[in-house]
Amino acid sequence: MTLLELEGVTASYGPVQVLDGVSLRVPDNGAVGILGANGAGKTTTLRAISGTVRAGGRIVFDGKDIRGLRPDRVAALGIAHVPEGRGTLGDLTVRENLRVGAYLRKDAKGVAQDIDYCLDLFPNLQNRIRSNASALSGGEQQMLAVARAIMSKPRLLLLDEASLGLAPSTAKNVYDAIRRLRIESGIAMVVVEQNANLAFTLVDSATVLETGRNVLTGTSAELRGMDEIRRAYLGG
Ligand SMILES: Nc1ncnc2c1ncn2[C@@H]1O[C@H](COP(=O)(O)OP(=O)(O)OP(=O)(O)O)[C@@H](O)[C@H]1O
Ligand SMILES: [Mg+2]
């Protein structure tokens, strides 16, 4: 079954059109990557899904047309967006950030269990639970951003450049945890990532965007084997 489907999605900033007919299909429990150079429209595609940019075309989530819905409505349907630059709340502690992630939930017991789960998934956060988010390292902030999204109990996670600015070993830790989350929770994912090697450890398939259009779509194994992908995204 298809959980999310984009067809011919367009978007503009002012007069400048930056998405020119993007398509994407995410199966239930699936993880799909979006690759592409700077400015290709990866972030804007995630914004179109989460309702933070106005979009044209078709965006259907769980059989429901969500294009044009306000971001809070989209979130309430079970789509959690971990934005580029992380967006944790610096003046709040780690625990408070996690609680903010769960603000729509009424099941106090489930929330407490999920906080424990997040701290098990990201043990670094356990030691910093009372620290302000602004005092965390870049890697810890990324972990917190993902954990906060988990706290909303999403059915679909939108991840934007989770490895950006992190040391390779930290980026690997973050992706290892997200892969574990995927296996244990079955949460579907759209994964925007410049580091295709990392992306391919997590996603089943991916699409490559160029100036707001899909130019190539395939399984991770297919894409990994292509010379043009190796040259552009895999360092040779
Ligand atoms: N708020 C904005 N206002 C105007 N133009 C924007 C805005 N955000 C992005 N753009 C432009 O839209 C195009 C697509 O940007 P987008 O952020 O979606 O690309 P991206 O693939 O995520 O790039 P990167 O890899 O650098 O994050 C780019 O040309 C960018 O300059
Ligand atoms: Mg981006």
CSV table of C-alpha atoms and ligand atoms in Angstrom, one decimal:
chain,number,residue,atom,x,y,z
A,1,MET,CA,0.0,0.0,0.0
A,2,THR,CA,1.1,3.5,-0.8
A,3,LEU,CA,1.3,5.8,2.3
A,4,LEU,CA,2.4,9.0,0.5
A,5,GLU,CA,2.1,10.0,-3.2
A,6,LEU,CA,3.3,13.1,-4.9
A,7,GLU,CA,2.4,13.7,-8.5
A,8,GLY,CA,3.4,16.7,-10.6
A,9,VAL,CA,4.1,18.8,-7.5
A,10,THR,CA,5.1,22.4,-8.2
A,11,ALA,CA,6.1,25.2,-5.8
A,12,SER,CA,7.5,28.8,-6.1
A,13,TYR,CA,9.1,31.4,-3.9
A,14,GLY,CA,7.6,34.6,-5.2
A,15,PRO,CA,7.8,34.6,-9.0
A,16,VAL,CA,10.5,31.9,-9.1
A,17,GLN,CA,9.3,28.4,-9.6
A,18,VAL,CA,11.6,25.9,-7.9
A,19,LEU,CA,9.6,22.6,-8.2
A,20,ASP,CA,8.5,21.8,-11.6
A,21,GLY,CA,6.5,18.5,-11.3
A,22,VAL,CA,8.1,16.4,-8.6
A,23,SER,CA,6.8,12.8,-8.2
A,24,LEU,CA,7.4,10.5,-5.2
A,25,ARG,CA,5.9,7.4,-3.8
A,26,VAL,CA,6.4,6.1,-0.3
A,27,PRO,CA,5.0,2.7,0.5
A,28,ASP,CA,3.7,1.9,4.0
A,29,ASN,CA,6.8,1.3,6.2
A,30,GLY,CA,9.0,2.4,3.3
A,31,ALA,CA,11.9,4.8,3.2
A,32,VAL,CA,12.6,6.8,0.1
A,33,GLY,CA,15.6,9.1,-0.5
A,34,ILE,CA,15.8,12.4,-2.3
A,35,LEU,CA,19.2,13.2,-3.7
A,36,GLY,CA,20.3,16.2,-5.6
A,37,ALA,CA,22.7,19.1,-5.8
A,38,ASN,CA,22.4,22.3,-3.8
A,39,GLY,CA,19.3,24.2,-4.8
A,40,ALA,CA,17.7,21.2,-6.6
A,41,GLY,CA,14.5,21.5,-4.6
A,42,LYS,CA,14.9,18.8,-1.9
A,43,THR,CA,14.0,20.9,1.1
A,44,THR,CA,11.2,22.6,-0.8
A,45,THR,CA,9.7,19.1,-1.6
A,46,LEU,CA,9.6,18.3,2.1
A,47,ARG,CA,8.1,21.7,2.8
A,48,ALA,CA,5.4,21.0,0.2
A,49,ILE,CA,4.6,17.8,2.0
A,50,SER,CA,4.5,19.4,5.5
A,51,GLY,CA,2.4,22.4,4.3
A,52,THR,CA,5.1,25.0,5.0
A,53,VAL,CA,5.2,26.1,1.3
A,54,ARG,CA,2.3,26.5,-1.0
A,55,ALA,CA,2.3,23.7,-3.6
A,56,GLY,CA,0.5,22.7,-6.8
A,57,GLY,CA,-0.1,19.2,-8.1
A,58,ARG,CA,-1.2,16.2,-6.0
A,59,ILE,CA,-0.1,15.3,-2.5
A,60,VAL,CA,-2.0,12.3,-1.1
A,61,PHE,CA,-1.3,10.9,2.4
A,62,ASP,CA,-3.0,7.7,3.5
A,63,GLY,CA,-5.7,8.2,0.8
A,64,LYS,CA,-6.4,11.9,1.8
A,65,ASP,CA,-5.5,14.9,-0.3
A,66,ILE,CA,-3.3,17.0,2.0
A,67,ARG,CA,-2.1,19.6,-0.4
A,68,GLY,CA,-3.0,23.1,0.9
A,69,LEU,CA,-3.6,21.9,4.5
A,70,ARG,CA,-2.0,24.0,7.2
A,71,PRO,CA,1.2,22.6,8.7
A,72,ASP,CA,-0.4,21.9,12.1
A,73,ARG,CA,-3.2,19.9,10.3
A,74,VAL,CA,-0.6,17.9,8.4
A,75,ALA,CA,1.3,17.2,11.6
A,76,ALA,CA,-1.9,16.1,13.3
A,77,LEU,CA,-2.3,13.5,10.5
A,78,GLY,CA,1.0,11.9,11.5
A,79,ILE,CA,3.7,13.6,9.4
A,80,ALA,CA,6.7,14.9,11.4
A,81,HIS,CA,9.2,17.2,9.7
A,82,VAL,CA,12.8,17.3,11.0
A,83,PRO,CA,13.9,20.5,9.2
A,84,GLU,CA,17.3,21.4,7.8
A,85,GLY,CA,19.1,23.2,10.6
A,86,ARG,CA,17.3,21.1,13.2
A,87,GLY,CA,15.0,23.6,14.8
A,88,THR,CA,15.2,22.5,18.4
A,89,LEU,CA,14.1,25.0,21.1
A,90,GLY,CA,17.4,26.3,22.5
A,91,ASP,CA,16.0,27.8,25.8
A,92,LEU,CA,14.2,24.5,26.7
A,93,THR,CA,15.9,21.5,28.2
A,94,VAL,CA,16.2,18.2,26.3
A,95,ARG,CA,13.3,16.7,28.3
A,96,GLU,CA,11.2,19.8,27.6
A,97,ASN,CA,11.9,19.6,23.9
A,98,LEU,CA,10.8,16.0,23.9
A,99,ARG,CA,7.6,16.9,25.7
A,100,VAL,CA,6.9,19.7,23.2
A,101,GLY,CA,7.2,17.0,20.5
A,102,ALA,CA,4.4,15.1,22.2
A,103,TYR,CA,2.1,18.1,22.7
A,104,LEU,CA,-0.8,16.7,20.7
A,105,ARG,CA,-0.8,13.4,22.7
A,106,LYS,CA,-3.1,12.6,25.6
A,107,ASP,CA,-1.6,9.3,26.6
A,108,ALA,CA,0.8,10.3,29.4
A,109,LYS,CA,2.0,6.7,29.9
A,110,GLY,CA,2.8,6.3,26.2
A,111,VAL,CA,4.6,9.6,26.2
A,112,ALA,CA,6.8,8.5,29.2
A,113,GLN,CA,7.5,5.2,27.5
A,114,ASP,CA,8.5,7.0,24.3
A,115,ILE,CA,10.8,9.4,26.1
A,116,ASP,CA,12.6,6.3,27.5
A,117,TYR,CA,12.7,4.8,24.0
A,118,CYS,CA,14.3,8.0,22.6
A,119,LEU,CA,16.9,8.0,25.4
A,120,ASP,CA,17.7,4.4,24.6
A,121,LEU,CA,17.9,5.1,20.9
A,122,PHE,CA,20.1,8.2,21.6
A,123,PRO,CA,22.1,7.5,24.8
A,124,ASN,CA,24.0,10.8,24.4
A,125,LEU,CA,20.7,12.6,25.2
A,126,GLN,CA,20.3,10.6,28.5
A,127,ASN,CA,23.4,12.4,29.9
A,128,ARG,CA,22.1,15.8,28.8
A,129,ILE,CA,18.5,15.4,29.7
A,130,ARG,CA,18.5,18.6,31.9
A,131,SER,CA,20.7,20.7,29.6
A,132,ASN,CA,19.3,23.4,27.5
A,133,ALA,CA,19.2,22.4,23.8
A,134,SER,CA,21.4,25.4,23.0
A,135,ALA,CA,24.2,23.8,25.0
A,136,LEU,CA,24.2,20.6,23.0
A,137,SER,CA,26.8,19.7,20.4
A,138,GLY,CA,25.7,19.7,16.7
A,139,GLY,CA,25.3,15.9,16.8
A,140,GLU,CA,23.3,15.9,20.0
A,141,GLN,CA,21.0,18.6,18.6
A,142,GLN,CA,20.4,16.5,15.5
A,143,MET,CA,19.6,13.5,17.8
A,144,LEU,CA,17.2,15.7,19.8
A,145,ALA,CA,15.5,17.0,16.6
A,146,VAL,CA,14.9,13.4,15.5
A,147,ALA,CA,13.8,12.3,19.0
A,148,ARG,CA,11.4,15.2,19.2
A,149,ALA,CA,9.8,14.2,16.0
A,150,ILE,CA,9.5,10.6,17.2
A,151,MET,CA,7.6,11.9,20.3
A,152,SER,CA,4.7,13.0,18.1
A,153,LYS,CA,4.2,9.3,17.2
A,154,PRO,CA,4.3,9.9,13.4
A,155,ARG,CA,3.5,7.5,10.6
A,156,LEU,CA,5.8,9.4,8.3
A,157,LEU,CA,9.1,11.1,9.1
A,158,LEU,CA,10.5,13.8,6.8
A,159,LEU,CA,14.3,14.1,7.4
A,160,ASP,CA,16.3,16.9,5.9
A,161,GLU,CA,20.1,16.5,5.8
A,162,ALA,CA,20.4,14.8,9.2
A,163,SER,CA,24.2,14.4,8.6
A,164,LEU,CA,24.9,18.1,7.7
A,165,GLY,CA,27.9,19.5,9.5
A,166,LEU,CA,28.5,16.4,11.6
A,167,ALA,CA,31.8,14.5,11.9
A,168,PRO,CA,31.5,11.2,9.9
A,169,SER,CA,31.4,9.0,13.0
A,170,THR,CA,28.6,11.1,14.5
A,171,ALA,CA,26.7,11.1,11.2
A,172,LYS,CA,27.0,7.3,11.2
A,173,ASN,CA,25.7,7.1,14.8
A,174,VAL,CA,22.7,9.2,13.9
A,175,TYR,CA,21.9,7.1,10.8
A,176,ASP,CA,22.4,3.9,12.8
A,177,ALA,CA,19.8,5.0,15.3
A,178,ILE,CA,17.4,6.1,12.5
A,179,ARG,CA,17.8,2.7,10.9
A,180,ARG,CA,17.0,1.0,14.2
A,181,LEU,CA,14.0,3.2,14.6
A,182,ARG,CA,12.8,2.2,11.1
A,183,ILE,CA,13.2,-1.5,11.8
A,184,GLU,CA,11.5,-1.3,15.3
A,185,SER,CA,8.7,1.2,14.6
A,186,GLY,CA,7.9,0.7,10.9
A,187,ILE,CA,7.7,4.5,10.6
A,188,ALA,CA,7.9,5.5,6.9
A,189,MET,CA,10.5,8.0,5.9
A,190,VAL,CA,11.4,10.6,3.2
A,191,VAL,CA,15.1,11.1,3.6
A,192,VAL,CA,16.8,14.1,2.0
A,193,GLU,CA,20.6,13.6,2.1
A,194,GLN,CA,23.6,15.0,0.3
A,195,ASN,CA,25.7,12.1,1.6
A,196,ALA,CA,24.3,9.4,-0.7
A,197,ASN,CA,26.5,6.7,1.0
A,198,LEU,CA,24.7,7.3,4.2
A,199,ALA,CA,21.3,7.6,2.6
A,200,PHE,CA,21.7,4.2,0.9
A,201,THR,CA,22.2,2.6,4.4
A,202,LEU,CA,18.7,3.6,5.2
A,203,VAL,CA,16.4,3.9,2.2
A,204,ASP,CA,15.0,1.3,-0.2
A,205,SER,CA,14.8,3.5,-3.2
A,206,ALA,CA,15.6,7.1,-4.1
A,207,THR,CA,15.0,9.8,-6.6
A,208,VAL,CA,17.4,12.4,-7.9
A,209,LEU,CA,16.1,15.9,-8.4
A,210,GLU,CA,17.6,18.5,-10.7
A,211,THR,CA,16.2,22.0,-10.9
A,212,GLY,CA,12.9,20.9,-9.4
A,213,ARG,CA,12.4,17.7,-11.5
A,214,ASN,CA,13.0,14.0,-11.0
A,215,VAL,CA,15.7,13.0,-13.4
A,216,LEU,CA,16.3,9.5,-12.1
A,217,THR,CA,14.5,7.1,-9.7
A,218,GLY,CA,15.4,3.6,-8.7
A,219,THR,CA,16.1,1.2,-5.9
A,220,SER,CA,19.2,1.9,-3.7
A,221,ALA,CA,21.0,-1.1,-5.4
A,222,GLU,CA,20.2,0.2,-8.9
A,223,LEU,CA,21.3,3.7,-8.1
A,224,ARG,CA,24.5,2.7,-6.3
A,225,GLY,CA,25.5,0.8,-9.4
A,226,MET,CA,25.2,3.7,-11.8
A,227,ASP,CA,28.3,5.6,-12.9
A,228,GLU,CA,26.6,9.0,-12.9
A,229,ILE,CA,25.4,8.5,-9.3
A,230,ARG,CA,28.9,7.3,-8.2
A,231,ARG,CA,30.5,10.3,-9.8
A,232,ALA,CA,28.0,12.9,-8.5
A,233,TYR,CA,27.2,11.5,-5.1
A,234,LEU,CA,29.5,8.7,-4.0
A,235,GLY,CA,32.9,10.3,-4.5
A,236,GLY,CA,33.8,8.4,-7.6
B,1,LIG,N1,12.7,31.1,1.3
B,1,LIG,C1,13.2,31.1,0.0
B,1,LIG,N2,13.0,32.2,-0.8
B,1,LIG,C2,13.4,32.3,-2.1
B,1,LIG,N3,14.0,31.3,-2.7
B,1,LIG,C3,14.3,30.2,-2.0
B,1,LIG,C4,13.8,30.0,-0.6
B,1,LIG,N4,14.2,28.8,-0.2
B,1,LIG,C5,14.8,28.2,-1.3
B,1,LIG,N5,14.8,29.0,-2.3
B,1,LIG,C6,15.4,28.7,-3.6
B,1,LIG,O1,14.7,27.6,-4.2
B,1,LIG,C7,15.5,26.6,-4.8
B,1,LIG,C8,15.4,25.3,-4.2
B,1,LIG,O2,15.8,25.4,-2.8
B,1,LIG,P1,15.8,24.1,-1.8
B,1,LIG,O3,16.1,24.7,-0.5
B,1,LIG,O4,14.6,23.4,-1.9
B,1,LIG,O5,17.0,23.3,-2.4
B,1,LIG,P2,17.8,22.0,-1.7
B,1,LIG,O6,17.8,21.0,-2.8
B,1,LIG,O7,17.2,21.7,-0.4
B,1,LIG,O8,19.3,22.6,-1.6
B,1,LIG,P3,20.4,22.4,-0.4
B,1,LIG,O9,21.0,21.1,-0.8
B,1,LIG,O10,21.3,23.5,-0.6
B,1,LIG,O11,19.7,22.3,0.9
B,1,LIG,C9,16.9,27.2,-4.7
B,1,LIG,O12,17.2,27.9,-5.9
B,1,LIG,C10,16.8,28.2,-3.6
B,1,LIG,O13,17.7,29.3,-3.8
B,2,MG,MG,17.9,21.7,1.5
